[in-house]
Short mmCIF file of C-alpha atoms and ligand atoms in Angstrom, two decimals:
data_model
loop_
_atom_site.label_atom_id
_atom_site.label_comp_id
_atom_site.label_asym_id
_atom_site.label_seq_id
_atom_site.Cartn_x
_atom_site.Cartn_y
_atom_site.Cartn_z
CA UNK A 1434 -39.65 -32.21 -24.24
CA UNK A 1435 -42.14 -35.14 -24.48
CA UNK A 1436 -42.36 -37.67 -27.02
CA UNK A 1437 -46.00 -38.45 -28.30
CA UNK A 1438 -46.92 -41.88 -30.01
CA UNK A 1439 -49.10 -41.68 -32.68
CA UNK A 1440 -51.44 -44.10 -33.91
CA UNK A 1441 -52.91 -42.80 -37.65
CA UNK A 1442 -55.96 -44.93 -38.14
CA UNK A 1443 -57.72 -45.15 -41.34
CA UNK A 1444 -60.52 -44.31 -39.61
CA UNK A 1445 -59.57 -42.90 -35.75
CA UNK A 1446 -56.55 -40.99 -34.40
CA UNK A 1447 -55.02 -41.55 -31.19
CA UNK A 1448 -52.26 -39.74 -29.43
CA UNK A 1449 -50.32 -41.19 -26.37
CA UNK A 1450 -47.54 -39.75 -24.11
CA UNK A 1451 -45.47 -41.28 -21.38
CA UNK A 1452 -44.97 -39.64 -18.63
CA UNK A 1453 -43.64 -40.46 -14.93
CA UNK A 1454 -46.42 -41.71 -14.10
CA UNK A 1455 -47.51 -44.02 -16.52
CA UNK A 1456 -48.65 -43.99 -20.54
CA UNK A 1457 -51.44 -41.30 -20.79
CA UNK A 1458 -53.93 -41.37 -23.87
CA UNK A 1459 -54.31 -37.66 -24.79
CA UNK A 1460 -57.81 -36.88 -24.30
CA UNK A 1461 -59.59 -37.66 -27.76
CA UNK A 1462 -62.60 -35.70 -28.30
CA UNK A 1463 -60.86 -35.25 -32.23
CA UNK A 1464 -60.01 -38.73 -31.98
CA UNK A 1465 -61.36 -38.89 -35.34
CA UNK A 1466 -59.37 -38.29 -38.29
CA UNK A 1467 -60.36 -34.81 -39.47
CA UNK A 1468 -61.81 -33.36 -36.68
CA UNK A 1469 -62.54 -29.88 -38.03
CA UNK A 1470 -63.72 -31.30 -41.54
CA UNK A 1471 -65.83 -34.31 -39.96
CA UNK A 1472 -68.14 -32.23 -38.47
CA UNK A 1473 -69.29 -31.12 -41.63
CA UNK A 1474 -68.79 -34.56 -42.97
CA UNK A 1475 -72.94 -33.96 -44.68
CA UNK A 1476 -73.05 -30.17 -45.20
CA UNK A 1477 -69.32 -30.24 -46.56
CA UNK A 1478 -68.79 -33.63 -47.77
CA UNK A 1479 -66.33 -32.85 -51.27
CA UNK A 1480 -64.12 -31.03 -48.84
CA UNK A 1481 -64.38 -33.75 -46.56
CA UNK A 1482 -60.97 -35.66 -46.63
CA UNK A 1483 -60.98 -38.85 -45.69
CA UNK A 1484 -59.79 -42.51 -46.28
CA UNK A 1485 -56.39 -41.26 -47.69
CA UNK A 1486 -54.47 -42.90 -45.34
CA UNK A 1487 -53.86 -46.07 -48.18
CA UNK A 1488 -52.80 -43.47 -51.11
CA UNK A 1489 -49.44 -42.71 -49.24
CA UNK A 1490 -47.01 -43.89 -51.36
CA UNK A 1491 -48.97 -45.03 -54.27
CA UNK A 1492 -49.06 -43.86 -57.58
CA UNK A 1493 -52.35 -42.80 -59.35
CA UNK A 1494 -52.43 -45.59 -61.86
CA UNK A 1495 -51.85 -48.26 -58.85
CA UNK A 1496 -55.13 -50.58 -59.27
CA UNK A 1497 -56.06 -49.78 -55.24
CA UNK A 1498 -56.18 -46.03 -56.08
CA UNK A 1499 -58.39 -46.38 -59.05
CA UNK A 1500 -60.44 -48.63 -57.26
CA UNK A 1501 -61.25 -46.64 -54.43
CA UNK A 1502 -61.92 -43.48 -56.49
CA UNK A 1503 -65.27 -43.92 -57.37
CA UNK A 1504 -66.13 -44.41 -53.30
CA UNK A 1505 -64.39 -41.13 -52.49
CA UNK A 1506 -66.50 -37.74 -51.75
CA UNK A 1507 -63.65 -35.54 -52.81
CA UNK A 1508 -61.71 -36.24 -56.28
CA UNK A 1509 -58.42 -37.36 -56.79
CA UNK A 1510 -55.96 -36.28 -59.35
CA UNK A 1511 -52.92 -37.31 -61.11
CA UNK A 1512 -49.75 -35.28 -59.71
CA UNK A 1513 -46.85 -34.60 -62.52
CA UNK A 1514 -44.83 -37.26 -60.84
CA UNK A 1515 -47.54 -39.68 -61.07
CA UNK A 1516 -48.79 -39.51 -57.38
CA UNK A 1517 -51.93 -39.27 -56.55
CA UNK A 1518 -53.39 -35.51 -55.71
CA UNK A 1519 -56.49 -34.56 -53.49
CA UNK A 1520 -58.58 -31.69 -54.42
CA UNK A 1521 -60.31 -29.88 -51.77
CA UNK A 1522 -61.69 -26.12 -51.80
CA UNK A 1523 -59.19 -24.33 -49.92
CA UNK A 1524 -59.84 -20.66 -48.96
CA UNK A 1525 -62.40 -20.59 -51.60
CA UNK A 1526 -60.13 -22.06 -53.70
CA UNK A 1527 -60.19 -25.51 -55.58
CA UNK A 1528 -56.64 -26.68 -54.71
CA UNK A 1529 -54.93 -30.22 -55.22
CA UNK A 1530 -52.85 -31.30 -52.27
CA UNK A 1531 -50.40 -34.15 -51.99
CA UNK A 1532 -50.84 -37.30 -49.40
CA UNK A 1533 -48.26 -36.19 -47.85
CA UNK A 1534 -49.37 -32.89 -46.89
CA UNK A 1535 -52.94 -33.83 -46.25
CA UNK A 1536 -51.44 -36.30 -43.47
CA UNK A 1537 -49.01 -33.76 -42.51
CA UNK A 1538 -52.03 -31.40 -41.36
CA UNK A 1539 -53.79 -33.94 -39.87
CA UNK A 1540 -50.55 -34.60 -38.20
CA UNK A 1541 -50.11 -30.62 -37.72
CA UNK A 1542 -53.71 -30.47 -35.91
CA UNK A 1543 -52.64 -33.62 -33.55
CA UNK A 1544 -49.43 -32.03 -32.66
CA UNK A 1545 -51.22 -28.78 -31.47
CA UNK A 1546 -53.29 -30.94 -29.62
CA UNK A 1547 -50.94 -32.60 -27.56
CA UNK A 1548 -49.41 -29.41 -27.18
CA UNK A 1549 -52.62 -27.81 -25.62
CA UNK A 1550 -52.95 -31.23 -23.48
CA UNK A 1551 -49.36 -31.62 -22.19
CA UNK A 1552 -48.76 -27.47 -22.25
CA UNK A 1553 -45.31 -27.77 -23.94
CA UNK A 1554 -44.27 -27.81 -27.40
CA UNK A 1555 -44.35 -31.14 -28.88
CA UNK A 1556 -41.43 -31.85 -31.90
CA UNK A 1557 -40.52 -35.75 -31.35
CA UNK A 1558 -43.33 -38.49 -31.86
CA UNK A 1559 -43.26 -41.90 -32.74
CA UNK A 1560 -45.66 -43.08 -35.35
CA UNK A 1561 -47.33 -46.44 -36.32
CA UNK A 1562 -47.71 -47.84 -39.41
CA UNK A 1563 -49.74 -50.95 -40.75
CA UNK A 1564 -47.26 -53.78 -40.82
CA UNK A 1565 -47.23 -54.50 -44.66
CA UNK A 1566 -46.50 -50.62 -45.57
CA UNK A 1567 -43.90 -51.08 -48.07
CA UNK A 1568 -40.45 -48.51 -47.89
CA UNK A 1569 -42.23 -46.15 -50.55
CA UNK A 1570 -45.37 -46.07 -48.00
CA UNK A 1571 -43.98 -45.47 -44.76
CA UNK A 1572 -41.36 -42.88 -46.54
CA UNK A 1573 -44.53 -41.18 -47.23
CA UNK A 1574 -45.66 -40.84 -44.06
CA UNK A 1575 -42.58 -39.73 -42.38
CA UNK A 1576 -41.85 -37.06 -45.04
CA UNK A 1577 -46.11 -36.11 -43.62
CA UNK A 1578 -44.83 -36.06 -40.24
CA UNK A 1579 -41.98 -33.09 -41.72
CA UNK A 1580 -44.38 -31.26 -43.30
CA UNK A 1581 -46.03 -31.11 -40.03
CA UNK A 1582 -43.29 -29.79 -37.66
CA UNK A 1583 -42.22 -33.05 -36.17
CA UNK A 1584 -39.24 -34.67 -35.84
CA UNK A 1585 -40.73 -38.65 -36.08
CA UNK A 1586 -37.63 -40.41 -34.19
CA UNK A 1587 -38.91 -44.06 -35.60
CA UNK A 1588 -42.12 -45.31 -37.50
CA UNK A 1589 -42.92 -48.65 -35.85
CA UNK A 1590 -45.18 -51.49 -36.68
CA UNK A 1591 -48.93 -51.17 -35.46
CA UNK A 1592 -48.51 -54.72 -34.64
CA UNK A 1593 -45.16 -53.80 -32.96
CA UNK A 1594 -46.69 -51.15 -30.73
CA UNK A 1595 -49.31 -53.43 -29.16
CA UNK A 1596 -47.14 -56.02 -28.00
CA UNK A 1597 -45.14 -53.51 -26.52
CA UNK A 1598 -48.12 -51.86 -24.97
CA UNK A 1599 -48.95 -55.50 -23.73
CA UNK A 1600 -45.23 -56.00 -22.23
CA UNK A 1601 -45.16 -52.93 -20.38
CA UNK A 1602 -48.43 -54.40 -18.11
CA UNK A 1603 -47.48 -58.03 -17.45
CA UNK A 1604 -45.68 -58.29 -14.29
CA UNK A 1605 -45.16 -62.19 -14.63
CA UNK A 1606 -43.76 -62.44 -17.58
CA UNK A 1607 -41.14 -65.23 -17.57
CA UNK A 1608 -37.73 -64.46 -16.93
CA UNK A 1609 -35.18 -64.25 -19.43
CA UNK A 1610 -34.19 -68.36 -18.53
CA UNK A 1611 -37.56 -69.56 -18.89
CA UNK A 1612 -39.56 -70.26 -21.86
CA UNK A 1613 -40.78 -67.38 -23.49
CA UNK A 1614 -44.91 -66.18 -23.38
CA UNK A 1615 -46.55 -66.37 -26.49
CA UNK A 1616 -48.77 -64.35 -27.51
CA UNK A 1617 -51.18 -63.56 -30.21
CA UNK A 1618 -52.16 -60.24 -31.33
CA UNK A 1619 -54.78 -59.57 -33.81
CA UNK A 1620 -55.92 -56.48 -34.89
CA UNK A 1621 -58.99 -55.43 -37.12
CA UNK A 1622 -59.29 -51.77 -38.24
CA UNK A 1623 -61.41 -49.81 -40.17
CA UNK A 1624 -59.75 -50.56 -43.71
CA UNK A 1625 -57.17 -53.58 -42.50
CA UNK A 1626 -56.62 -57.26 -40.74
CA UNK A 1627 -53.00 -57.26 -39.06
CA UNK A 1628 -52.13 -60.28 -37.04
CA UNK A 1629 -48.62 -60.97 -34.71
CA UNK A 1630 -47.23 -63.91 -32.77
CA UNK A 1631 -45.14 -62.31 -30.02
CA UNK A 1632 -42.65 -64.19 -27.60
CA UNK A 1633 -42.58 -62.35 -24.47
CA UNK A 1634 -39.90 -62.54 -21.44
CA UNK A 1635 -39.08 -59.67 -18.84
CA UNK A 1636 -37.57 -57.37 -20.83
CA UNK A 1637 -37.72 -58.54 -23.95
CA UNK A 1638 -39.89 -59.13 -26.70
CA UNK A 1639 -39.34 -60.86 -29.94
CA UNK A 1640 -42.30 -60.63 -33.13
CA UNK A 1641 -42.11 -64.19 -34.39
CA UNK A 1642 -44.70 -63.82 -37.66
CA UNK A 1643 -46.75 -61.20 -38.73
CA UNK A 1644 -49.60 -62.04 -41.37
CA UNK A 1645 -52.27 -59.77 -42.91
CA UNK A 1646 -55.20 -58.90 -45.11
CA UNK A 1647 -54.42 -55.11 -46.22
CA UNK A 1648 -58.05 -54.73 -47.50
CA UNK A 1649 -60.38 -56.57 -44.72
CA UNK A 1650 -61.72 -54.18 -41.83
CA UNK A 1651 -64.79 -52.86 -40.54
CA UNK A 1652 -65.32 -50.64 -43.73
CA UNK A 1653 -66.29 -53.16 -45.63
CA UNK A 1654 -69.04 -54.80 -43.25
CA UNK A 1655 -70.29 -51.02 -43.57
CA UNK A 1656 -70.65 -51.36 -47.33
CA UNK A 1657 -72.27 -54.99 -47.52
CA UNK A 1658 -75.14 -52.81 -45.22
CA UNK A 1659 -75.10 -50.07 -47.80
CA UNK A 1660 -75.43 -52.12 -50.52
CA UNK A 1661 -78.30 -54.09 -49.35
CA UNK A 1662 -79.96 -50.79 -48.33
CA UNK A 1663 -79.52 -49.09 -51.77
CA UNK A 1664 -80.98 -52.10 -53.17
CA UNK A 1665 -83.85 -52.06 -50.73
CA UNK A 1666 -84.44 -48.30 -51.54
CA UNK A 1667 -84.14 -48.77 -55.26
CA UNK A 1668 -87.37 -51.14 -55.08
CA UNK A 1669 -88.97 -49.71 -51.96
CA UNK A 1670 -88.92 -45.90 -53.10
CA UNK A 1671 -87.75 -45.65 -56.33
CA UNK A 1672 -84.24 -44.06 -55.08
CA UNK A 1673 -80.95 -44.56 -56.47
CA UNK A 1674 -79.09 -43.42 -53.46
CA UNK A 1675 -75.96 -43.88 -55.33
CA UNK A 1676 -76.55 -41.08 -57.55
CA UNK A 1677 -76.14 -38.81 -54.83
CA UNK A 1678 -73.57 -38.71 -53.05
CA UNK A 1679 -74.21 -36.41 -49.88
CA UNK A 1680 -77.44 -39.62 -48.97
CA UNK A 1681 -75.24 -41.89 -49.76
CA UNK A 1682 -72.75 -40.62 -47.07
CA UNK A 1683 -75.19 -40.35 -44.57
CA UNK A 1684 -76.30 -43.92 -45.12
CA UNK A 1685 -73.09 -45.36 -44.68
CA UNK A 1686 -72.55 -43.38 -41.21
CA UNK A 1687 -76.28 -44.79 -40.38
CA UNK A 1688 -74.87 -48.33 -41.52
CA UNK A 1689 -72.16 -48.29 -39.40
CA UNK A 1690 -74.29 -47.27 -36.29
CA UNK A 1691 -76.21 -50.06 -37.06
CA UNK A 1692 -73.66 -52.10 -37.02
CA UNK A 1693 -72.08 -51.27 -33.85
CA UNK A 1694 -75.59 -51.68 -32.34
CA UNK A 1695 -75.78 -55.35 -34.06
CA UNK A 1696 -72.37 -56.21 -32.26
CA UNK A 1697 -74.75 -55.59 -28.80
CA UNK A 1698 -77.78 -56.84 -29.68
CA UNK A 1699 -78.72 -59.58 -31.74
CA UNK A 1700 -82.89 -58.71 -31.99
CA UNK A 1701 -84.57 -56.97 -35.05
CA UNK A 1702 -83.19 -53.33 -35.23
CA UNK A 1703 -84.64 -50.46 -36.99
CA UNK A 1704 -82.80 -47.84 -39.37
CA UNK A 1705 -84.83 -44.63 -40.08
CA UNK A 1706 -83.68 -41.93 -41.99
CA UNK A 1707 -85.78 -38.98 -42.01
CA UNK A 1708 -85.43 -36.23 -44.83
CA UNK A 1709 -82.88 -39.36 -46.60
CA UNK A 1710 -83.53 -38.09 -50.03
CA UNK A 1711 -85.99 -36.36 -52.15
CA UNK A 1712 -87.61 -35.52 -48.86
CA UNK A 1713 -88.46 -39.22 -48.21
CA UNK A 1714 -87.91 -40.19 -45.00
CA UNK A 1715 -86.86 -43.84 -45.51
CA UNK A 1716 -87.15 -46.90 -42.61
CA UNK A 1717 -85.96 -50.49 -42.29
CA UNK A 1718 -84.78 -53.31 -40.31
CA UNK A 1719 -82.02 -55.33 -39.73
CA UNK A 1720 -80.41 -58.32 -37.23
CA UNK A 1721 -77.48 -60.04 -36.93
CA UNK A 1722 -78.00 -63.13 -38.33
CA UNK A 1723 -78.98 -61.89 -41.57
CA UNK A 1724 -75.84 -58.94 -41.35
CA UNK A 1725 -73.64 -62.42 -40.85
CA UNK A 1726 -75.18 -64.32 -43.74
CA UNK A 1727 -74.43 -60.99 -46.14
CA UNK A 1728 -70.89 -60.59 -44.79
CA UNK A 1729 -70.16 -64.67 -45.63
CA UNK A 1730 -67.72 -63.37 -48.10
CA UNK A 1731 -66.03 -61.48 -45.49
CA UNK A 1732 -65.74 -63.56 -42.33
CA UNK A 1733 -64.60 -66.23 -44.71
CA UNK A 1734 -61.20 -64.42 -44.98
CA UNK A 1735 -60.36 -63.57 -41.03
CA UNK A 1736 -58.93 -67.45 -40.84
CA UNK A 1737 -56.40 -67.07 -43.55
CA UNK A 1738 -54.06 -64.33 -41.43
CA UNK A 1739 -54.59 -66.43 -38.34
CA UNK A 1740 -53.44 -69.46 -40.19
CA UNK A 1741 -50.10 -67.88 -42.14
CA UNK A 1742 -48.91 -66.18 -38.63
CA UNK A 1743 -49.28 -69.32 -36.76
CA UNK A 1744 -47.36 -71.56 -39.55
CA UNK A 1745 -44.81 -68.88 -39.51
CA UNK A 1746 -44.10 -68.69 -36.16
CA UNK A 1747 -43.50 -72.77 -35.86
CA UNK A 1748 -45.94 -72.37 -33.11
CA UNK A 1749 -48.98 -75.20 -32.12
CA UNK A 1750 -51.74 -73.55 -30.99
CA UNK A 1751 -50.99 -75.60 -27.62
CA UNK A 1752 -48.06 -73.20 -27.53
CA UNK A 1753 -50.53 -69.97 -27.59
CA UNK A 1754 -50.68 -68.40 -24.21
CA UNK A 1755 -53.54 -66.26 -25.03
CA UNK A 1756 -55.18 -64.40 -27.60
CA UNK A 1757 -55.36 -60.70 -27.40
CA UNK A 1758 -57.89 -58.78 -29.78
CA UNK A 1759 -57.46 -54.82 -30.00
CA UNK A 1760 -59.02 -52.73 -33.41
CA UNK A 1761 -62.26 -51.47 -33.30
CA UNK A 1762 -63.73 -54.45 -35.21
CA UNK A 1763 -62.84 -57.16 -33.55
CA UNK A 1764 -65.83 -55.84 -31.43
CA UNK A 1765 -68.33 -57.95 -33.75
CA UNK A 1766 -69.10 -61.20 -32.24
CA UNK A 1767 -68.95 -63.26 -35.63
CA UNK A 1768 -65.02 -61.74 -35.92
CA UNK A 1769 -64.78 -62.39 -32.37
CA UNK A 1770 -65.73 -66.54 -32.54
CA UNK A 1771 -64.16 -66.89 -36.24
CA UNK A 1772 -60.67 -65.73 -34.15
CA UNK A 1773 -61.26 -67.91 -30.57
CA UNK A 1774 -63.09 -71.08 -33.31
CA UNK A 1775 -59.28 -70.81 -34.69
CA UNK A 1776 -57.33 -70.45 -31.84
CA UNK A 1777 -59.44 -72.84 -29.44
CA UNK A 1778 -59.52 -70.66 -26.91
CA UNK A 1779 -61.52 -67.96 -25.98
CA UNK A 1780 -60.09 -64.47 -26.91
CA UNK A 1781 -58.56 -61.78 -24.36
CA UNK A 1782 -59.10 -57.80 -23.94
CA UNK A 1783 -56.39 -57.08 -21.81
CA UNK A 1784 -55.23 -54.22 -23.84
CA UNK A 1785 -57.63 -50.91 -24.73
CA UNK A 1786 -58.89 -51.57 -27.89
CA UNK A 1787 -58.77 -48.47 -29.54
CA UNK A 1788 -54.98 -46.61 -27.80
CA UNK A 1789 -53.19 -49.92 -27.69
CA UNK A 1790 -51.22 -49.11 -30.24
CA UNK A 1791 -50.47 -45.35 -29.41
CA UNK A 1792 -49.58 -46.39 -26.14
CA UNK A 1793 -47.00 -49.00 -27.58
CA UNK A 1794 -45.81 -46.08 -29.69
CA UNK A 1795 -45.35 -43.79 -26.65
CA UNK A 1796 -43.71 -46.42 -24.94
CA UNK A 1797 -40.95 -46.99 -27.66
CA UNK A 1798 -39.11 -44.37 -26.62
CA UNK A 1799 -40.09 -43.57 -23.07
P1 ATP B 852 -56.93 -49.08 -39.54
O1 ATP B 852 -56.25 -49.76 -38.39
O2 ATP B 852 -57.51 -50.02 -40.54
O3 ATP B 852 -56.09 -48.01 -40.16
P2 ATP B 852 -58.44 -47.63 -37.53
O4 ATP B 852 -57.26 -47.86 -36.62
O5 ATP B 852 -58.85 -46.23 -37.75
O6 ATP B 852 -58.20 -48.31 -38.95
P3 ATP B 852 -60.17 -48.70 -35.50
O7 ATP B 852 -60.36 -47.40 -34.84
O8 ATP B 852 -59.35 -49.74 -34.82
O9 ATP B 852 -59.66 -48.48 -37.01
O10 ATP B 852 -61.59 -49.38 -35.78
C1 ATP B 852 -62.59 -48.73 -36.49
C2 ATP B 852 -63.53 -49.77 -37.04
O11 ATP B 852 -64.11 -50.52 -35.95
C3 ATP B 852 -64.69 -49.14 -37.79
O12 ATP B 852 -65.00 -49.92 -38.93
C4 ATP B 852 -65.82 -49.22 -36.77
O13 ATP B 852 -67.09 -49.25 -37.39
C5 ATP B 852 -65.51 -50.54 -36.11
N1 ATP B 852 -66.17 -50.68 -34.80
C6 ATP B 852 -66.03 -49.89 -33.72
N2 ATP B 852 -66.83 -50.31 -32.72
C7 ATP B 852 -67.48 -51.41 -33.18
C8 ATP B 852 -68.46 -52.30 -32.64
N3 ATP B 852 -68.94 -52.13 -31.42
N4 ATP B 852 -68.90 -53.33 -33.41
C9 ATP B 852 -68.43 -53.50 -34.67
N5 ATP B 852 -67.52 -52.69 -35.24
C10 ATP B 852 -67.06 -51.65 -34.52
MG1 MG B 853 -55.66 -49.18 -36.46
#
């Protein structure tokens, strides 16, 4: 029976399984979290379950819960031991599930995906978890992982899995005698910041500090384009796209297009909506520089991590072999520079961005 890692992104899904041969990434055309309720992300969105991946764990009252509640398309609700519920219309039925088993059939559909992939029923999986999950939070997630069918043999660090999905590809790492490779790892999300300083020899591999910023990813370089949009709307066509909440969906999506596109191309780009609201069809621009200036507040914190993992691991930065980035937003340049700026050296992709750290799961117990 085959072991599958899995990597539960706030945003994106992976699934990895070793096999003779090598790691394989299972192929990921549901690579995103909900597949069956994304595609009806607009038509569907209060059924639309997303962004959960923080309430494991947490209690309804907990400030981060609250917080996020107003951003949510579906509504949450306060469970009789003080958890945090999500209601979605179930079989034509409004129903309140837990975290747990809203992860658990995410984790359900993934498993019968491998399954269809490898052609074999799929029970053991290791999964990744953000680094700073606390007992209560990654308890949560493996009692998800029972709920759907598996049997999760270890929940590992997402920080954990890439270096070991790093190790498994350097031939010349030092032997055991020598001085140890170090390497940093640094990986931005869609909700977090999660940064490791690995020693590496053949064999062996030894974390030396892990530092993060739970609430800094690529969600929130969405929302500074959303905001200045809504604003631009507000004054442009008299719309308060906040009021509704199926336009404001669809702007965010068309915000974080844009932004991908900005990571490419640093000219003027356009944003056109058509139909956006009210039956306006709505069109602006946007370039990089000006994205960077909004996001000031943002960039500002990707130095802090950097800084607390270095000073933890007693390491100079003359000491740093290289720097590997993985997470889909380390793909923006200004995260990009902030990171080498730090570091003095120029950052490395030597590891797949998105299924490092399923493949490091995979490989834990290969
Ligand atoms: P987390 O690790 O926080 O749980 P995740 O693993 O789901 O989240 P990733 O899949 O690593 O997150 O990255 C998704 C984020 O990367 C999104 O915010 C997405 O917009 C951003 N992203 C992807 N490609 C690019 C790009 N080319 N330029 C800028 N941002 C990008
Ligand atoms: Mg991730």
């Amino acid at each position: 029976m085959s072991v599958v890692g899995i990597d539960v992104g706030f945003q994106n899904c992976y699934i990895a399984v070793a096999r003779s041969g090598g790691i394989e990434t299972i192929t990921n055309d549901y690579s995103d979290r909900c597949t069956p309720l994304l595609r009806n992300v607009i038509t569907n969105f209060k059924n639309t379950v997303h962004g959960f991946k923080k309430f494991h764990g947490r209690a309804f009252d907990d400030p981060f819960v609250q917080a996020e509640k107003p951003k949510l398309p579906y509504s949450l609700h306060k469970l009789a031991n003080g958890n945090a519920g999500i209601k979605v219309r179930y079989l034509d039925e409004d129903k309140v599930f837990t975290v747990e088993q809203i992860t658990g059939m995410l984790l359900n559909k993934l498993k019968e995906t491998s399954e269809s992939a490898l052609k074999k029923p799929v029970v053991d999986c290791v999964i990744s978890v953000p680094s700073f999950f606390t007992d209560a939070e990654r308890r949560s997630v493996f009692d998800a992982s029972q709920i759907a069918g598996l049997n999760c043999l270890r929940l590992i660090n997402d920080t954990t899995a890439v270096a070991l999905a790093y190790g498994i590809y350097k031939q010349d790492l030092p032997t055991p005698e020598e001085r140890p490779r170090n390497v940093v790892f640094v990986d931005m999300g869609h909700s977090s910041f999660q940064v490791s300083v690995t020693a590496f020899n053949k064999g062996k591999l030894k974390v030396l500090a892990t530092a993060f910023d739970p609430y800094l990813g690529g969600r929130n370089f969405d929302e500074v384009l959303v905001d200045y949009f809504c604003e631009e709307f507000k004054g442009k066509y008299k719309l308060n796209v906040r009021d509704n909440p199926r336009a404001l969906l669809r702007l965010h999506q068309e915000c974080e297009k844009l932004k991908k596109l900005m990571s490419a191309n640093s000219s003027d780009l356009p944003l056109n909506i058509e139909c956006f609201m009210n039956d306006i069809d709505v069109t602006s621009r946007m370039n990089r520089g000006h994205f960077e200036e909004m996001s000031a507040q943002y960039l500002m914190r990707v130095e802090m991590p950097l800084k607390t993992a270095l000073e933890q691991s007693k390491l100079s930065r003359d000491d740093i072999y290289a720097v590997e980035i993985v997470g889909g937003a380390t793909r923006s340049p200004a995260i990009k520079e902030r990171i080498s700026k730090f570091f003095g050296k120029d950052v490395s992709t030597t590891l797949n961005a998105d299924e490092a750290v399923a493949r490091g799961c995979a490989l834990q117990c290969a």
